[in-house]
Backbone atoms as SQL, in Angstrom:
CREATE TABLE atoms (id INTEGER PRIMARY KEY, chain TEXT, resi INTEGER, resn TEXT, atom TEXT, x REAL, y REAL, z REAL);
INSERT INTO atoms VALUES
  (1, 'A', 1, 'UNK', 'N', 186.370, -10.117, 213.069),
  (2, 'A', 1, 'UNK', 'CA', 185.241, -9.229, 212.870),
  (3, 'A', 1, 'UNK', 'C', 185.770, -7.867, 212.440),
  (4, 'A', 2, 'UNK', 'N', 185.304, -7.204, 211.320),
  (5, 'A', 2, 'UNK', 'CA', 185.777, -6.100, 210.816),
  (6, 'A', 2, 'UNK', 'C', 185.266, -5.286, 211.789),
  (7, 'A', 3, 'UNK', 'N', 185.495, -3.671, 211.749),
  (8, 'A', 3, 'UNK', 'CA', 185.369, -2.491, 212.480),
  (9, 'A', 3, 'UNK', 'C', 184.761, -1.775, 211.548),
  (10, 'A', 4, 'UNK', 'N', 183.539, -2.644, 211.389),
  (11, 'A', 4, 'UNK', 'CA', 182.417, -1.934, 210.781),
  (12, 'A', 4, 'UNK', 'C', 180.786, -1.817, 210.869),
  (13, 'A', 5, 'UNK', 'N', 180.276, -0.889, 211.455),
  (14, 'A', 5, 'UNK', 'CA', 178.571, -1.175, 211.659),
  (15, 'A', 5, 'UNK', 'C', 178.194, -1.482, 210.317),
  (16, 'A', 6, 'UNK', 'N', 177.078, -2.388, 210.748),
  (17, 'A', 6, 'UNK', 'CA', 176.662, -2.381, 209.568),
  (18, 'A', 6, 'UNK', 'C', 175.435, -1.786, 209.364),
  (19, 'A', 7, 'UNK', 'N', 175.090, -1.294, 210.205),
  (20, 'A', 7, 'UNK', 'CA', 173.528, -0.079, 210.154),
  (21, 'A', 7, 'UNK', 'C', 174.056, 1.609, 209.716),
  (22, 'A', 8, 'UNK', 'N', 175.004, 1.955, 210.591),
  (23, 'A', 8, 'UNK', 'CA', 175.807, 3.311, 210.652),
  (24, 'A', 8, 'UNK', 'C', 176.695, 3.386, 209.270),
  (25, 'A', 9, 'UNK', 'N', 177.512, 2.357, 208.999),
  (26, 'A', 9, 'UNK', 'CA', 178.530, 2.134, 208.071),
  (27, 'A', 9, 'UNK', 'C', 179.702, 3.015, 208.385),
  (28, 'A', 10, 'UNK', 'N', 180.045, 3.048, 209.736),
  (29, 'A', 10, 'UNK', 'CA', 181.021, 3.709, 210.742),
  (30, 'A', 10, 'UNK', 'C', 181.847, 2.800, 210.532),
  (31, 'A', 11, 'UNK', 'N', 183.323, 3.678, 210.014),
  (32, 'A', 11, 'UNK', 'CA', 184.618, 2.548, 209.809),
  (33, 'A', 11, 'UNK', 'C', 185.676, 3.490, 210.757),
  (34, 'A', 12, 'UNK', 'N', 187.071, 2.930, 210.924),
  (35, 'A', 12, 'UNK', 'CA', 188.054, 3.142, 211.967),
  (36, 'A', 12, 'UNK', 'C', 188.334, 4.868, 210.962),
  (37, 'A', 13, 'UNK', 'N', 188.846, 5.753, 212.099),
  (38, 'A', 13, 'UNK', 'CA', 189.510, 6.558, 211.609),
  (39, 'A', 13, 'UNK', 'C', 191.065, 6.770, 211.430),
  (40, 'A', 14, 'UNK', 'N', 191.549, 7.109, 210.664),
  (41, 'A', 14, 'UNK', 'CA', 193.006, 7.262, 210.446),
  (42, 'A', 14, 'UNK', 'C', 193.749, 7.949, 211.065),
  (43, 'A', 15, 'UNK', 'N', 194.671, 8.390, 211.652),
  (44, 'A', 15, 'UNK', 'CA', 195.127, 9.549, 211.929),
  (45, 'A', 15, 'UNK', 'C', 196.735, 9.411, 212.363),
  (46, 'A', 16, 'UNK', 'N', 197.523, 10.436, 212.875),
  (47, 'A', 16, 'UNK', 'CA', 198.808, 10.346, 213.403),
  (48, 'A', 16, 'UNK', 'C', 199.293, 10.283, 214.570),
  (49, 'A', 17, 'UNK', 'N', 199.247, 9.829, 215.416),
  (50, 'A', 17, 'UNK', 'CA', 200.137, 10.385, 217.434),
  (51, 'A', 17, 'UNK', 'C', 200.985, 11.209, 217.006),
  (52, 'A', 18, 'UNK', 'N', 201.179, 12.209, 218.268),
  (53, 'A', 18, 'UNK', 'CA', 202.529, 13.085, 217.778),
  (54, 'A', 18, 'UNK', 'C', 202.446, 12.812, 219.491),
  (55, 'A', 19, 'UNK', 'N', 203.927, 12.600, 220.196),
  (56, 'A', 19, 'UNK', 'CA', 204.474, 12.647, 221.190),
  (57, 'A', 19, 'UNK', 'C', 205.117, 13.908, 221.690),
  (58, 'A', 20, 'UNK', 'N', 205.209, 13.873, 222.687),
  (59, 'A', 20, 'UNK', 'CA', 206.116, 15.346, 223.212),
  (60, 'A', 20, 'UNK', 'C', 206.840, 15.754, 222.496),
  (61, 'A', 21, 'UNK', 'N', 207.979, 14.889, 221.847),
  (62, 'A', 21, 'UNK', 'CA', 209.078, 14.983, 220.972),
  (63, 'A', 21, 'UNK', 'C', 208.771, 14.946, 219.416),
  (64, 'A', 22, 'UNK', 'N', 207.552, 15.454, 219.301),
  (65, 'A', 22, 'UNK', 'CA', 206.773, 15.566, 218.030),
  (66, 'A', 22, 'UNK', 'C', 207.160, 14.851, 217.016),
  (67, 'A', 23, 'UNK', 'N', 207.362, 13.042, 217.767),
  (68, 'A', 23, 'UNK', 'CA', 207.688, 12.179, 216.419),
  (69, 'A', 23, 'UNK', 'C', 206.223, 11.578, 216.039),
  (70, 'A', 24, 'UNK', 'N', 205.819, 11.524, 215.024),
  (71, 'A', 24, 'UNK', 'CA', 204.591, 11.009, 214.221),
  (72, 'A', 24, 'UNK', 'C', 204.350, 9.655, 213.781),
  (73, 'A', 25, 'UNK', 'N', 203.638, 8.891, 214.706),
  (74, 'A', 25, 'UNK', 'CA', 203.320, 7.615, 214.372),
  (75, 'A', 25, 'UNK', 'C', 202.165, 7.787, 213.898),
  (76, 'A', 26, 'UNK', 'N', 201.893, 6.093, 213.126),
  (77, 'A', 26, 'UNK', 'CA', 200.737, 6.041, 212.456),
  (78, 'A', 26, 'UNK', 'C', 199.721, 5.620, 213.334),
  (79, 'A', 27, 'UNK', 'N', 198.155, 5.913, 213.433),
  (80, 'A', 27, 'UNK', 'CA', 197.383, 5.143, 214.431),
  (81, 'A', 27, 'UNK', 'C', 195.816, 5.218, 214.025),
  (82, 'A', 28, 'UNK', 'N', 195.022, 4.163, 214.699),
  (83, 'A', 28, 'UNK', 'CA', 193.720, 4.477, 213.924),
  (84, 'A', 28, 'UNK', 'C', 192.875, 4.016, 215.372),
  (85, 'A', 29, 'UNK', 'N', 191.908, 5.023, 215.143),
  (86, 'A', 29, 'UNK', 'CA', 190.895, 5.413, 215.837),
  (87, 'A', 29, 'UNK', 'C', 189.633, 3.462, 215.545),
  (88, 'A', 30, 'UNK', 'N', 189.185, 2.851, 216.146),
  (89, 'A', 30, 'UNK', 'CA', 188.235, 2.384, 216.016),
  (90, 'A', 30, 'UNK', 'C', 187.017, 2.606, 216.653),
  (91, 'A', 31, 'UNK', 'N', 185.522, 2.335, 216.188),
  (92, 'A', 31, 'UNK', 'CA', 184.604, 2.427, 217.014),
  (93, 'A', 31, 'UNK', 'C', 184.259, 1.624, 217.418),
  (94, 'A', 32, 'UNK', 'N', 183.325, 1.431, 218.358),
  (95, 'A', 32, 'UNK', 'CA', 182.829, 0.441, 219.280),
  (96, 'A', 32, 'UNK', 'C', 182.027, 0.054, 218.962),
  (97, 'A', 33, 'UNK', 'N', 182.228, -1.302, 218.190),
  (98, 'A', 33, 'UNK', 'CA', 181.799, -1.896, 217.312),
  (99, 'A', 33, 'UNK', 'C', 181.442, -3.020, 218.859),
  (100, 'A', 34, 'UNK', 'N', 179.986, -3.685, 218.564),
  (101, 'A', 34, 'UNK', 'CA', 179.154, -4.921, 219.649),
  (102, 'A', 34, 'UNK', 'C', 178.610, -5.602, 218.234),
  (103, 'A', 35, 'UNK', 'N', 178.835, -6.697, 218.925),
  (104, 'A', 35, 'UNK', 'CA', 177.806, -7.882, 217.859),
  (105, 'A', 35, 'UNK', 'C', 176.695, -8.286, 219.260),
  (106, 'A', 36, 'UNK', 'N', 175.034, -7.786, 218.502),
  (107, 'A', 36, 'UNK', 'CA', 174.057, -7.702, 218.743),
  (108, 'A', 36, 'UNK', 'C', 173.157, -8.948, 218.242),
  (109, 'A', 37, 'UNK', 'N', 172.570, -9.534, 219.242),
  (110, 'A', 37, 'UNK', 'CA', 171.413, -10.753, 218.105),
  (111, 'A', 37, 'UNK', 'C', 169.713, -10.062, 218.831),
  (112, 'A', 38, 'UNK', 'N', 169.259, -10.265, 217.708),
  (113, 'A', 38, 'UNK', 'CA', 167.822, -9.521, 218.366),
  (114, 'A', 38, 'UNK', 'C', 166.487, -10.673, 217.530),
  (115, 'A', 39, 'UNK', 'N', 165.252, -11.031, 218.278),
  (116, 'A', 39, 'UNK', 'CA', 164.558, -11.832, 217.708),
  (117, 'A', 39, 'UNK', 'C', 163.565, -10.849, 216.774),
  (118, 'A', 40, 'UNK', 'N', 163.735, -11.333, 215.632),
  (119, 'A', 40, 'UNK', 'CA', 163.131, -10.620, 214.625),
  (120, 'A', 40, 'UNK', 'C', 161.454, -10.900, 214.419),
  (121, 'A', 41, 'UNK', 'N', 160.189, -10.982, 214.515),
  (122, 'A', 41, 'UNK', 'CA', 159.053, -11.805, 214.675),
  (123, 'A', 41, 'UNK', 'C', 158.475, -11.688, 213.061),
  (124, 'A', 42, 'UNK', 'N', 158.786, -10.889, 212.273),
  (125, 'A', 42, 'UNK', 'CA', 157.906, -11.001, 210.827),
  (126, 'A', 42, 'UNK', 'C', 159.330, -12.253, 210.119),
  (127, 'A', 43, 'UNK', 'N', 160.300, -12.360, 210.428),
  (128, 'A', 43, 'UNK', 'CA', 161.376, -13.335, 210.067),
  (129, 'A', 43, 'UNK', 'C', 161.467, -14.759, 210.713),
  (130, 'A', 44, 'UNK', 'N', 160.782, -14.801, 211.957),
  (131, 'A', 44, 'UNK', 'CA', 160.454, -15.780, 212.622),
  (132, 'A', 44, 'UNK', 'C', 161.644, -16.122, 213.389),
  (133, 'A', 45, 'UNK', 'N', 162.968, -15.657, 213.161),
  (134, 'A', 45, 'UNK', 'CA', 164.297, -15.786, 213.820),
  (135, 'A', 45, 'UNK', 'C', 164.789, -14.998, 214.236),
  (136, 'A', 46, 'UNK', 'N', 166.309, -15.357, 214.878),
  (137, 'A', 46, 'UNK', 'CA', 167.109, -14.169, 215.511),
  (138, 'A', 46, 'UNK', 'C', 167.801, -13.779, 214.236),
  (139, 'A', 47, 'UNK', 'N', 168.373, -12.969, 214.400),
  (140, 'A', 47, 'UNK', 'CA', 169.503, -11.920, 213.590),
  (141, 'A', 47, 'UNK', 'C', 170.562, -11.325, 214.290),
  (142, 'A', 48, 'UNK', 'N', 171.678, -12.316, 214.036),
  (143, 'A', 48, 'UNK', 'CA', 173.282, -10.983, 214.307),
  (144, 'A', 48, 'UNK', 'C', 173.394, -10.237, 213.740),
  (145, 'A', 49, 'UNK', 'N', 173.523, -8.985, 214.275),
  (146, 'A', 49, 'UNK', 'CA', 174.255, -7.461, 213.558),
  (147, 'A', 49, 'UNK', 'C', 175.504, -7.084, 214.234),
  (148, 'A', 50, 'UNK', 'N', 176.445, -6.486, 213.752),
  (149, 'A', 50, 'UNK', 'CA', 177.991, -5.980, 213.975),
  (150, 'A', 50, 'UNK', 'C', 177.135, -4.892, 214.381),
  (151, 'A', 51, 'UNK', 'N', 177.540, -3.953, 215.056),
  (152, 'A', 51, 'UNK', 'CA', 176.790, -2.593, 215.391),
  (153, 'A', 51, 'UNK', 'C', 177.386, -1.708, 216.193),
  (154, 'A', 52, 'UNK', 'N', 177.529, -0.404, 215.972),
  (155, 'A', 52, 'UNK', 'CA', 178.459, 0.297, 216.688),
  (156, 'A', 52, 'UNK', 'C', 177.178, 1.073, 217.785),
  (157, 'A', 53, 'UNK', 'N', 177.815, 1.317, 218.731),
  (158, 'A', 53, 'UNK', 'CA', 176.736, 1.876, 220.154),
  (159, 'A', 53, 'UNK', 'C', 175.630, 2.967, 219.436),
  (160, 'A', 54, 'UNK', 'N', 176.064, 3.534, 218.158),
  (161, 'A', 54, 'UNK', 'CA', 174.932, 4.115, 217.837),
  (162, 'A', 54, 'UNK', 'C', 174.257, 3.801, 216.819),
  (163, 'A', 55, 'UNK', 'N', 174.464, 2.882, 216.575),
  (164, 'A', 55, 'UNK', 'CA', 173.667, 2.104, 216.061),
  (165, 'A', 55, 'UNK', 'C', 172.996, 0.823, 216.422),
  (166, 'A', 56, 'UNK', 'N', 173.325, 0.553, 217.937),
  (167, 'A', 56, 'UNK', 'CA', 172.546, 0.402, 218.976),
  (168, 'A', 56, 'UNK', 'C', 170.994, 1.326, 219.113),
  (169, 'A', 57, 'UNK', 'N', 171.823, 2.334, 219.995),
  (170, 'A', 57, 'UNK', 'CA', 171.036, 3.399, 220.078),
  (171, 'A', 57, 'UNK', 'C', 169.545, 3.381, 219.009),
  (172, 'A', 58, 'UNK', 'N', 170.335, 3.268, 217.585),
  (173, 'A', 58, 'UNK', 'CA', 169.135, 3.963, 216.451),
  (174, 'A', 58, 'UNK', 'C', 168.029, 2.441, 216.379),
  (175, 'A', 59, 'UNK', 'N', 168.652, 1.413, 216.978),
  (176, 'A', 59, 'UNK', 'CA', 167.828, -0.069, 216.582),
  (177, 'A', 59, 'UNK', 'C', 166.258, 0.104, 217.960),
  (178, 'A', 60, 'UNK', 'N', 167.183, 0.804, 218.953),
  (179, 'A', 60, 'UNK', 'CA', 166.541, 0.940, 220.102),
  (180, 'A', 60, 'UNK', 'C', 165.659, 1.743, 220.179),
  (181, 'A', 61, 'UNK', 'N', 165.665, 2.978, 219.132),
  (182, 'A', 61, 'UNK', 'CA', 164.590, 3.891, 219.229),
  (183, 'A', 61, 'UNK', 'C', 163.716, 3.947, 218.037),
  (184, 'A', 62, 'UNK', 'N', 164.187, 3.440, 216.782),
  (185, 'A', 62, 'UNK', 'CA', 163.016, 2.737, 215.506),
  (186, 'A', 62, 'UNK', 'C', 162.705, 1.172, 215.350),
  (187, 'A', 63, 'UNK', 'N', 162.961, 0.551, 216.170),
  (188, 'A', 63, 'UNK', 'CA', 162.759, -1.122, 216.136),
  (189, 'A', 63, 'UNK', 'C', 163.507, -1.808, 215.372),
  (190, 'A', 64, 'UNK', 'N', 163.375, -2.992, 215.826),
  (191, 'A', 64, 'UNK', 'CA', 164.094, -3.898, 215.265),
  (192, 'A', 64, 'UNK', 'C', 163.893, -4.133, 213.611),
  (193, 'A', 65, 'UNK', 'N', 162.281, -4.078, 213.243),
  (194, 'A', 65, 'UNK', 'CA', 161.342, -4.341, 212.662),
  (195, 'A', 65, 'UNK', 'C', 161.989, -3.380, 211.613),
  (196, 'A', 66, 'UNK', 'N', 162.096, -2.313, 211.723),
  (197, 'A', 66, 'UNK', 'CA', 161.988, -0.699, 210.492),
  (198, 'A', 66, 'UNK', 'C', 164.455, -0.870, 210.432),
  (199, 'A', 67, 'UNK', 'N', 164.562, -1.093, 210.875),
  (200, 'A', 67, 'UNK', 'CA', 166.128, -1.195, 210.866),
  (201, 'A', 67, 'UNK', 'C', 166.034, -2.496, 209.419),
  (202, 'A', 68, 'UNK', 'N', 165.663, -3.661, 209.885),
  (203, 'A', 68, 'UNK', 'CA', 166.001, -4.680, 208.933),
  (204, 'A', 68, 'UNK', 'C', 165.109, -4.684, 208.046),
  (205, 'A', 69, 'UNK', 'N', 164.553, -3.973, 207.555),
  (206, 'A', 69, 'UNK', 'CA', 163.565, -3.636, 206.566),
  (207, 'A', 69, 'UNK', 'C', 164.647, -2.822, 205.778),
  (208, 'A', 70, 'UNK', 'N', 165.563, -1.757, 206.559),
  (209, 'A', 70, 'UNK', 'CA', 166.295, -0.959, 206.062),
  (210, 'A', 70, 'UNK', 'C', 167.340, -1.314, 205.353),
  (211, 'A', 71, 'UNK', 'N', 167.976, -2.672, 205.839),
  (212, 'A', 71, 'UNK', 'CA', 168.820, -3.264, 205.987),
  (213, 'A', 71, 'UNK', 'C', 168.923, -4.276, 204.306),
  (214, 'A', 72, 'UNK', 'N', 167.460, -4.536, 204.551),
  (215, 'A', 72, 'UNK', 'CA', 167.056, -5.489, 203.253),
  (216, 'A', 72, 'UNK', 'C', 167.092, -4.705, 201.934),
  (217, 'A', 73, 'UNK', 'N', 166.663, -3.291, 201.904),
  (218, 'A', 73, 'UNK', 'CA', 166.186, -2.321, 200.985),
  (219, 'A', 73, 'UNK', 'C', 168.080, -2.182, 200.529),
  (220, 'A', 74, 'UNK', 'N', 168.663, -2.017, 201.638),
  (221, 'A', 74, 'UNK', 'CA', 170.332, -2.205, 201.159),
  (222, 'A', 74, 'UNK', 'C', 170.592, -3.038, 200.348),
  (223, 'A', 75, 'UNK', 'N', 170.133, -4.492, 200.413),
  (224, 'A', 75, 'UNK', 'CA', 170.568, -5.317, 199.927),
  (225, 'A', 75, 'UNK', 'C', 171.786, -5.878, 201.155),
  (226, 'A', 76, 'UNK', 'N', 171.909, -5.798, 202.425),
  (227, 'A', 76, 'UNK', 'CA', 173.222, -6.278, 203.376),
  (228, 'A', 76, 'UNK', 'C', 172.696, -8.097, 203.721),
  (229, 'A', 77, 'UNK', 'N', 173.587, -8.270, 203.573),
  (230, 'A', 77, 'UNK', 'CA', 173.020, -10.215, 204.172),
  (231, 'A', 77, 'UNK', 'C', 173.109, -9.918, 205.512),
  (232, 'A', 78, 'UNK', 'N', 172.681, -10.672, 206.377),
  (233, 'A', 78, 'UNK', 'CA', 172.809, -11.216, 207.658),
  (234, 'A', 78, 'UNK', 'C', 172.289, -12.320, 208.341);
């Protein structure tokens, strides 16, 4: 599963560690990415989404309904 919402389109961030001894490794930030299934009723089925907690959040406070409407207008499969 990639480390990618697919509502948010939140991907890992890049960045460096630096240790006491200020040697610089490479390292990447991911988000907290949940795979979500929710029953959709104008689709008649469920739907998996990859989804990061805030995009949780945003499914939870505009519906299921207005998200995959959003989702479709993208053009995203699921």
């Amino acid at each position: 599963m990639s480390a990618t919402c697919q509502l948010t389109g939140r991907r890992p961030g890049f960045g460096r560690s630096v240790s006491h001894a200020h040697v610089r490794t490479s390292r990447r930030w991911n988000p907290n990415i949940q795979r979500r299934t929710y029953f959709v009723p104008s689709l008649g089925r469920r739907v998996t989404l990859n989804l990061s907690t805030k995009g949780i959040k945003i499914v939870d406070r505009d519906g299921i309904e207005s998200v995959v409407a959003r989702l479709r207008a993208r053009g995203e499969k699921f």
